[in-house]
Structures are given as structure tokens and as C-alpha cells.
Coordinates of C-alpha atoms (C1' of nucleotides) in Angstrom, one line a residue:
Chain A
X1 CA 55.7 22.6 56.8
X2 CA 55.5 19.0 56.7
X3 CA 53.0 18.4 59.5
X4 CA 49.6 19.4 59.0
X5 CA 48.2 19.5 62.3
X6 CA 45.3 17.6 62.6
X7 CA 42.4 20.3 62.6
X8 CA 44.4 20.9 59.5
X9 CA 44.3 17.5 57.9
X10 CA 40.4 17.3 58.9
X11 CA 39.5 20.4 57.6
X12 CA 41.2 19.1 54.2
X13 CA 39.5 16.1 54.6
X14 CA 36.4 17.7 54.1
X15 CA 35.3 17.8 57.5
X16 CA 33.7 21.4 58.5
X17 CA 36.2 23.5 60.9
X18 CA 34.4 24.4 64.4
X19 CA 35.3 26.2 67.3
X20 CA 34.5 23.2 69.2
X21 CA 36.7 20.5 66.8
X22 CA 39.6 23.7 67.1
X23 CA 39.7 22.6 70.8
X24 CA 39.4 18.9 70.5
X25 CA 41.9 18.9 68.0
X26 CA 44.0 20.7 70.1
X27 CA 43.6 19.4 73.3
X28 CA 44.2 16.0 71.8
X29 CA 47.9 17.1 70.2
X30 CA 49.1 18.3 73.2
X31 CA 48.5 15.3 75.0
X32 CA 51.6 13.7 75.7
X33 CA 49.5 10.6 77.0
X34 CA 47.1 8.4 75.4
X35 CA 43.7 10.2 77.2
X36 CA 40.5 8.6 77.6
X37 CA 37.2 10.9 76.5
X38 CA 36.8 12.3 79.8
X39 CA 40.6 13.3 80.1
X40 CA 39.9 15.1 76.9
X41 CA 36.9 16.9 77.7
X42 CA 38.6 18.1 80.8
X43 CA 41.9 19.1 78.7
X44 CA 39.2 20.9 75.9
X45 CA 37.3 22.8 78.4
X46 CA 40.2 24.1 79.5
X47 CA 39.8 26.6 76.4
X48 CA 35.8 26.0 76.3
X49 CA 34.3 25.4 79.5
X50 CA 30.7 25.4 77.3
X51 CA 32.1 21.8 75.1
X52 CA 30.0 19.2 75.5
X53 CA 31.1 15.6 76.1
X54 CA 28.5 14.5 73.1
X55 CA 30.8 16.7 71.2
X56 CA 34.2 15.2 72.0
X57 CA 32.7 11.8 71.4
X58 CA 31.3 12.8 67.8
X59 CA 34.6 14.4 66.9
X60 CA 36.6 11.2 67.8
X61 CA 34.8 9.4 66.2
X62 CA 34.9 11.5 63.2
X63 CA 38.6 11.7 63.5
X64 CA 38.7 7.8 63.7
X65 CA 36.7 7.5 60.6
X66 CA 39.3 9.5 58.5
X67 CA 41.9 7.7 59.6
X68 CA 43.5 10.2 61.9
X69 CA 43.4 9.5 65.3
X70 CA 44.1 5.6 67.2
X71 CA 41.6 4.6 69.4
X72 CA 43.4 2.5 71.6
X73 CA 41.7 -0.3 74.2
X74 CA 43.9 -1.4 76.8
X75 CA 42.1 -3.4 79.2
X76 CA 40.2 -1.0 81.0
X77 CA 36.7 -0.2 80.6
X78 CA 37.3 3.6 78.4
X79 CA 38.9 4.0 75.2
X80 CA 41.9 5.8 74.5
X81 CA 43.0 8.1 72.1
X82 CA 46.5 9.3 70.1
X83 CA 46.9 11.5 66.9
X84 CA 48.0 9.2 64.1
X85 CA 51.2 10.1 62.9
X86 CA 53.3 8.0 60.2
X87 CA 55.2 6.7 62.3
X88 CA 54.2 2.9 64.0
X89 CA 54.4 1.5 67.3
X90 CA 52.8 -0.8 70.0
X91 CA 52.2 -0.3 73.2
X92 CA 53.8 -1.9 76.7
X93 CA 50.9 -1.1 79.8
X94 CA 52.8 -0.8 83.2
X95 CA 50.8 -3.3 84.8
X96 CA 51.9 -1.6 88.6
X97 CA 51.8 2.0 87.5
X98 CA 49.2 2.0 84.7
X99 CA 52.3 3.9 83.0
X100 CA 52.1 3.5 78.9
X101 CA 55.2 2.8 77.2
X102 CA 55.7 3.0 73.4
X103 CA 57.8 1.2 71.3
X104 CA 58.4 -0.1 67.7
X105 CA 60.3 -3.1 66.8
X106 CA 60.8 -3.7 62.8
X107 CA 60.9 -7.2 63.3
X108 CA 57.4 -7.7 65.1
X109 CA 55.5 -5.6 62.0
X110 CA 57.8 -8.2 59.6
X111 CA 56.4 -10.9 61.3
X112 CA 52.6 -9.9 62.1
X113 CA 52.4 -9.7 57.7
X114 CA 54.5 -12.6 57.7
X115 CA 51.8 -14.9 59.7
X116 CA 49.2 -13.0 58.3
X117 CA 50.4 -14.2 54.9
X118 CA 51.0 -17.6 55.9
X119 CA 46.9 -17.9 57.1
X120 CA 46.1 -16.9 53.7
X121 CA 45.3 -13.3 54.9
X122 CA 46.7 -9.8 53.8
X123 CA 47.1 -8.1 56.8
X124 CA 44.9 -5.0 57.5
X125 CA 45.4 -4.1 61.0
X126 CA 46.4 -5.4 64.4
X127 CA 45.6 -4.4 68.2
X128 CA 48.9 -5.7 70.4
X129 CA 49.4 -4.7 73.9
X130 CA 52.0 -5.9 76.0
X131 CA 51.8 -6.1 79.6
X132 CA 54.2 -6.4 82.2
X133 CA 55.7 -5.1 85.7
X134 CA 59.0 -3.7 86.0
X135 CA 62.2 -6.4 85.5
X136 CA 63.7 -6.0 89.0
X137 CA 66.7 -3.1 89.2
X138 CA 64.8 -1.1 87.1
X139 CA 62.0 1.9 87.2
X140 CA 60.5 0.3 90.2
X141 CA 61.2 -0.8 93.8
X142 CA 60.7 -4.8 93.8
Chain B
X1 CA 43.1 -38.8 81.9
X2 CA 45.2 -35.8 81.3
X3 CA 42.8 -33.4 80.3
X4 CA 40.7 -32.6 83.5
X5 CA 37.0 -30.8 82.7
X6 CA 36.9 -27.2 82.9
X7 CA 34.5 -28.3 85.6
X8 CA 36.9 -30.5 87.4
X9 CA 39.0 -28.2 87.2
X10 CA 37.0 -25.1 88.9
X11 CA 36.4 -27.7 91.5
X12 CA 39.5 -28.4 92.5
X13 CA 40.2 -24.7 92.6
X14 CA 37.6 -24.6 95.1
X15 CA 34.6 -23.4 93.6
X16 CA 31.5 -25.0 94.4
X17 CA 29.8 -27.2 92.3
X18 CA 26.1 -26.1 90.9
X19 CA 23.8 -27.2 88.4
X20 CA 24.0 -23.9 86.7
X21 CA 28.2 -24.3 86.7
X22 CA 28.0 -27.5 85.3
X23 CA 26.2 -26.4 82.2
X24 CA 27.7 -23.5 81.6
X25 CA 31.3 -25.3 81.9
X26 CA 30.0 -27.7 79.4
X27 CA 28.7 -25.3 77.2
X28 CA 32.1 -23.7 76.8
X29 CA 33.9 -26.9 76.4
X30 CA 31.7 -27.8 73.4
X31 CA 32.1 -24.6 71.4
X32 CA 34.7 -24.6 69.2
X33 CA 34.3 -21.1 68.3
X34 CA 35.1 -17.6 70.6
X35 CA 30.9 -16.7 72.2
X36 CA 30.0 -13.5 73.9
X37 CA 28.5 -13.9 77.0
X38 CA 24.5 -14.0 74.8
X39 CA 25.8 -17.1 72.9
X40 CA 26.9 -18.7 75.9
X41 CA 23.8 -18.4 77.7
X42 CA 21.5 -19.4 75.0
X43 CA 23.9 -22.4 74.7
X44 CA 23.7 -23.1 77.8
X45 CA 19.9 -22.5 78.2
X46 CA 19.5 -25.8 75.7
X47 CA 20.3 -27.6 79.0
X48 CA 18.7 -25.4 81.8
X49 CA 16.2 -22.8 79.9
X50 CA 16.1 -21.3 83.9
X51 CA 19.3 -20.2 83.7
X52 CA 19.9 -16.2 84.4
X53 CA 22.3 -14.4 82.4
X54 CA 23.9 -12.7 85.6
X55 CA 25.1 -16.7 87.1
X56 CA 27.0 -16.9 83.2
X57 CA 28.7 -13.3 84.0
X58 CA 29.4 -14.5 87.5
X59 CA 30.8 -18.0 86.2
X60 CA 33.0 -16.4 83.6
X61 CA 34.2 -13.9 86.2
X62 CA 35.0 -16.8 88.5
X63 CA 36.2 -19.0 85.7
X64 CA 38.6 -16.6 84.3
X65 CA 39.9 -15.6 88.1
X66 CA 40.8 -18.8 88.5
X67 CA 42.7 -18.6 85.0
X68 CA 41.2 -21.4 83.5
X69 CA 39.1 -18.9 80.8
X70 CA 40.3 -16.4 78.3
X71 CA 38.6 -13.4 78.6
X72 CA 39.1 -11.8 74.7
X73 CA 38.2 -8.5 73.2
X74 CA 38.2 -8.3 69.5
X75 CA 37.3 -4.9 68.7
X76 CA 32.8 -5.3 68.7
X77 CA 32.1 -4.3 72.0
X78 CA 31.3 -7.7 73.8
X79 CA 33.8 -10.2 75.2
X80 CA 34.5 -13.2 74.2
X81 CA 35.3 -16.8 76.0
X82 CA 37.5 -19.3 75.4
X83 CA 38.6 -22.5 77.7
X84 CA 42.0 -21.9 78.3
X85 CA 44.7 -24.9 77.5
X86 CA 48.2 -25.2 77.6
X87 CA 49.0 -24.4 74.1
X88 CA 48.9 -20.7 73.9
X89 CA 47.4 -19.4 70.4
X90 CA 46.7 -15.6 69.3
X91 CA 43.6 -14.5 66.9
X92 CA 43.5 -13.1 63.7
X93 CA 39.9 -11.9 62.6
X94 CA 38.5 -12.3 59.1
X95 CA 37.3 -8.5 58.6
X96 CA 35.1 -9.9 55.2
X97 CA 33.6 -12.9 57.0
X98 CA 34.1 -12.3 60.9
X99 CA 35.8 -15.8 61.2
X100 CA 38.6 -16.2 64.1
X101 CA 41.7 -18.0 63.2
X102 CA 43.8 -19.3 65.6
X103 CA 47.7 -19.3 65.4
X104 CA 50.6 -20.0 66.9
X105 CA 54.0 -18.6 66.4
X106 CA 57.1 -19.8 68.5
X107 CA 59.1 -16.5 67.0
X108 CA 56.4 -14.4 68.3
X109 CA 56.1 -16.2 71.4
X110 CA 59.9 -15.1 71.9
X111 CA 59.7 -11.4 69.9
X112 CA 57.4 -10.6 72.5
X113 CA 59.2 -11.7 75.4
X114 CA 62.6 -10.3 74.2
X115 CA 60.6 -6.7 73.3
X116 CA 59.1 -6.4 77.2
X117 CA 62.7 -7.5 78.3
X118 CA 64.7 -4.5 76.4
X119 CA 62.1 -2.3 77.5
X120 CA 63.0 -2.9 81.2
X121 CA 59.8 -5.8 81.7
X122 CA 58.8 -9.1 82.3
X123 CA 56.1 -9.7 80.8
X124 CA 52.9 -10.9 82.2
X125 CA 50.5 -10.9 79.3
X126 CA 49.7 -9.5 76.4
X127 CA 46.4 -9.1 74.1
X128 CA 47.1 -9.1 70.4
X129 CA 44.6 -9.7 67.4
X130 CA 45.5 -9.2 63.4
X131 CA 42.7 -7.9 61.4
X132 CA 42.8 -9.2 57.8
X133 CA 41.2 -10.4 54.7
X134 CA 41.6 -13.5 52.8
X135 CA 44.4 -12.7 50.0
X136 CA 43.7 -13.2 46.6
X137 CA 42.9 -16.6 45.7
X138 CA 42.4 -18.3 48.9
X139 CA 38.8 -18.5 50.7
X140 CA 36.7 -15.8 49.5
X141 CA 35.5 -14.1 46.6
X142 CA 37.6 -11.6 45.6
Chain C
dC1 C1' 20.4 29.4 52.3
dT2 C1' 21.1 24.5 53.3
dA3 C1' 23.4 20.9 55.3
dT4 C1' 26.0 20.0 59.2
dT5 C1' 27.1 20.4 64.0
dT6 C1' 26.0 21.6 68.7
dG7 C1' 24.2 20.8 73.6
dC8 C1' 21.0 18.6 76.2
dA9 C1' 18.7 14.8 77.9
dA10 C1' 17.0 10.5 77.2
dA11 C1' 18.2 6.0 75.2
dT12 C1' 21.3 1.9 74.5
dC13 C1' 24.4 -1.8 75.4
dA14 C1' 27.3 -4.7 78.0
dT15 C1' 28.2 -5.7 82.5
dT16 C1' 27.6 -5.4 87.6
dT17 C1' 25.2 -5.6 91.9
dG18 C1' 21.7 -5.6 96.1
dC19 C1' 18.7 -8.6 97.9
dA20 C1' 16.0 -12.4 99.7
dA21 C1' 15.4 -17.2 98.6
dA22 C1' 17.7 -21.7 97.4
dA23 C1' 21.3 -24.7 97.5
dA24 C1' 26.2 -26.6 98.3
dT25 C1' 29.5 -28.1 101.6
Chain D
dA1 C1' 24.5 -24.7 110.1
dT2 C1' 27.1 -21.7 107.5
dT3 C1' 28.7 -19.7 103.5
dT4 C1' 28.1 -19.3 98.7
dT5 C1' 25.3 -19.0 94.7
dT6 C1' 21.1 -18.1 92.3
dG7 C1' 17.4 -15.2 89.8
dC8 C1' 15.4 -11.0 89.4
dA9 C1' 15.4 -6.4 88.8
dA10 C1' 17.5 -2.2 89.4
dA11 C1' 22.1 0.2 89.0
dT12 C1' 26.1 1.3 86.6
dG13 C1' 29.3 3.2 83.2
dA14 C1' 30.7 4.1 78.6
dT15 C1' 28.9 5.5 74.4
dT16 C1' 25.1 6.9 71.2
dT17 C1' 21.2 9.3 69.5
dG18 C1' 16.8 12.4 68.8
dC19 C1' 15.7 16.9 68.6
dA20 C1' 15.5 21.9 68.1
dA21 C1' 18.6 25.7 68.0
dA22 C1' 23.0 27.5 66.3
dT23 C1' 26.5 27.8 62.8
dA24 C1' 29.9 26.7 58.9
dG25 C1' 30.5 27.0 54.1

DNA sequence: CTATTTGCAAATCATTTGCAAAAAT
DNA sequence: ATTTTTGCAAATGATTTGCAAATAG
């Protein structure tokens, strides 16, 4: 019972519980990926073939606002988007397959505060993406 | 003698050499700060008011092909330009005051790499910008 | 009941592009 | 002379917004 799911953690954020937001909500926790606004429309009509895309893109945005949900840039025109859990990590962009690899390394959070703090700043939040292409001998032929 | 214009530089790449180049190379050069493509032209437009907004999208396309711009994107929806040197600095933005201050950090530099590398990568780039405010006693008002 | 949310279509904003004229090599 | 670049204006693509009808609390 530890995880509120995030229509859930809306709703108790004050946020009024439509059939609509259900879908969104849904749609956008059982992504595995990190889906732009169309990819979620498409995954959300899936249950409501009527949902609007004006819809999707005031619910993220709502989300956003209360702190649930990442919106993610990474280098392409669209946003994308990821249910924000408690747990932290980066991202690594595939730059052959587009393929988005997570990953969370203690010692780069350290040291983003650390610099932060040395520039006289308190650290409120960061945007890193890595890119690269497969080392050779792995995932990919070379 | 080392440093060669941005100018010089496009030329010897190759690119033709035009008026409207010219001043928009300069322009960049002489702004210490991070413009959007608006900033750049109005900059620019001190020089050659006849100047179209499309050449200074086209230049900065053609500039940062030939990787001698950084193309950056920190979070407000326009990008931003930057002459690109041999020393390689990220950005951390003031969210009280909007200011951009560059850093550098040799442990980063390497955190980075070694983070692609166990992931099965090499990297090829990377976009990373801290969001913070000035701590307590330094620059602002608190 | 009253404030919020919805779908639609039109509006915005940054950026790109087609085209004919102008200019660089 | 040939190819590239320019300015303009129209096109694009992602995102936002005005509005009247629908709906959550």
C-alpha cells in the first residue's frame, strides 16, 4: 500500500478525478517508455477513443505542476513524459537506436550539489542527458 | 594568432563569405552572454538593420553543423548560441535572476565518461544544465 | 449549484522552407 | 557562369487558449 498511483496522488492533491485524467493517468503508468503527448494520446484512446489531445496536454501539465510527473527534453522537437517516483536517475539517449537508457550513479547527484555549492548556489534541479552509440562488442553491430 | 574568427573559421570550412555572415559571426563573438535567435538578430541588425531573421536561423544552422556553435536549450522554449572554444564548460541557471553561469569540472568531465562507458557507450555528447538559487548569503536578497 | 474541465477550433510561438532575385566564388 | 545565399512570406509543428457545453464535488 505504499504506492499511490498517480490518479491517486492527484486526486489527493486536490486535483478533481475525471474519466478523462483516469485514462491519462493510466496510460501514462503503464508506459514502460518515456512517451511524447501524441504516444499518449494514442495509448489513452485506447480506453477513450473520444479524449482530446487539448486534454492530455492540460493534464500534463497539471501533473507537472504538482510535482508528479518529469517532462523530459531530449533533443528532439516533442517533450517527454515519466511518472515521478522517489527514486532518481538520468538518462543515456542511444544516439543510433533513439533507445533510452536509465541509470543513477550516487556519485554524479554528490557532485551536481557539490558544484552547485561551490558557485554559491543551492541546487534546485538539473536536466542531464547523455548521448552516445554503442561501445563496439556490445548491443549493436559496429 | 591562435584564435581564428568564428568567421575565419566558417570559411575555411567552406562556407561562403556574405555580408550578412560577417555580422552575424561578429555579433556572436561579442556577446558574452547565451542570445536566442531574437537577441542575435537585433544585435546584429545594429550593423545591417536589412538583415532577415530566416539568414540568422540559416547561419546558426550552418554554424553549428560545422561544430563551431553550441546550440543550448535551457528549459524557456527558445535556443540559445554560444561560440564554441576549446575549453568545454556546462551551465547552471540562476532560477531567481535568470543569470547563466559557466563551469567547469574535470571530475564531471570524467564521471560522465566513465557513466556512458559502464553502460555499454562512448559517449558523444551530452546536454546538462543545474537549476539553482544563490545560497544564503551570497548574491541575492534572501 | 458553482467552479472546474472538456472538446473543438482558432491562435501562438519558435523554427523552417519555397521561391525568385541577388551575390559569392 | 554556376551554385549558394538572401529576404519575404507562407508553411510547419508543438503547444496553448477562448469559448460554450458538460460534469465533478
Amino acid at each position: 500500500m505504499l504506492a499511490l498511483s498517480l490518479l491517486d496522488r492527484a486526486g489527493a492533491a486536490g486535483a478533481k478525478i475525471t474519466p478523462q485524467r483516469k485514462v491519462i493517468c493510466r496510460a501514462l503508468e503503464c508506459s514502460g517508455d518515456h512517451p511524447d503527448v501524441d504516444q499518449l494520446l494514442a495509448r489513452a484512446r485506447e480506453s477513450d477513443p473520444g479524449l482530446s489531445l487539448a486534454s492530455v496536454y492540460r493534464t500534463l501539465r497539471a501533473l507537472e505542476d504538482l510535482d508528479l510527473v518529469w517532462k523530459h527534453d531530449f533533443g528532439d522537437g516533442r517533450a517527454r513524459y515519466e511518472v515521478r517516483h522517489d527514486d532518481h536517475h538520468d538518462h543515456l539517449i542511444d544516439t543510433i537506436s533513439g533507445q533510452i537508457v536509465e541509470f543513477h550513479d550516487p556519485e554524479l547527484e554528490a557532485l551536481k550539489k557539490r558544484i552547485a555549492a561551490r558557485l554559491g548556489y543551492r541546487l534546485e534541479g538539473h536536466s542531464l542527458a547523455l548521448f552516445g552509440r554503442p561501445a563496439d562488442g556490445e548491443s549493436q553491430t559496429p
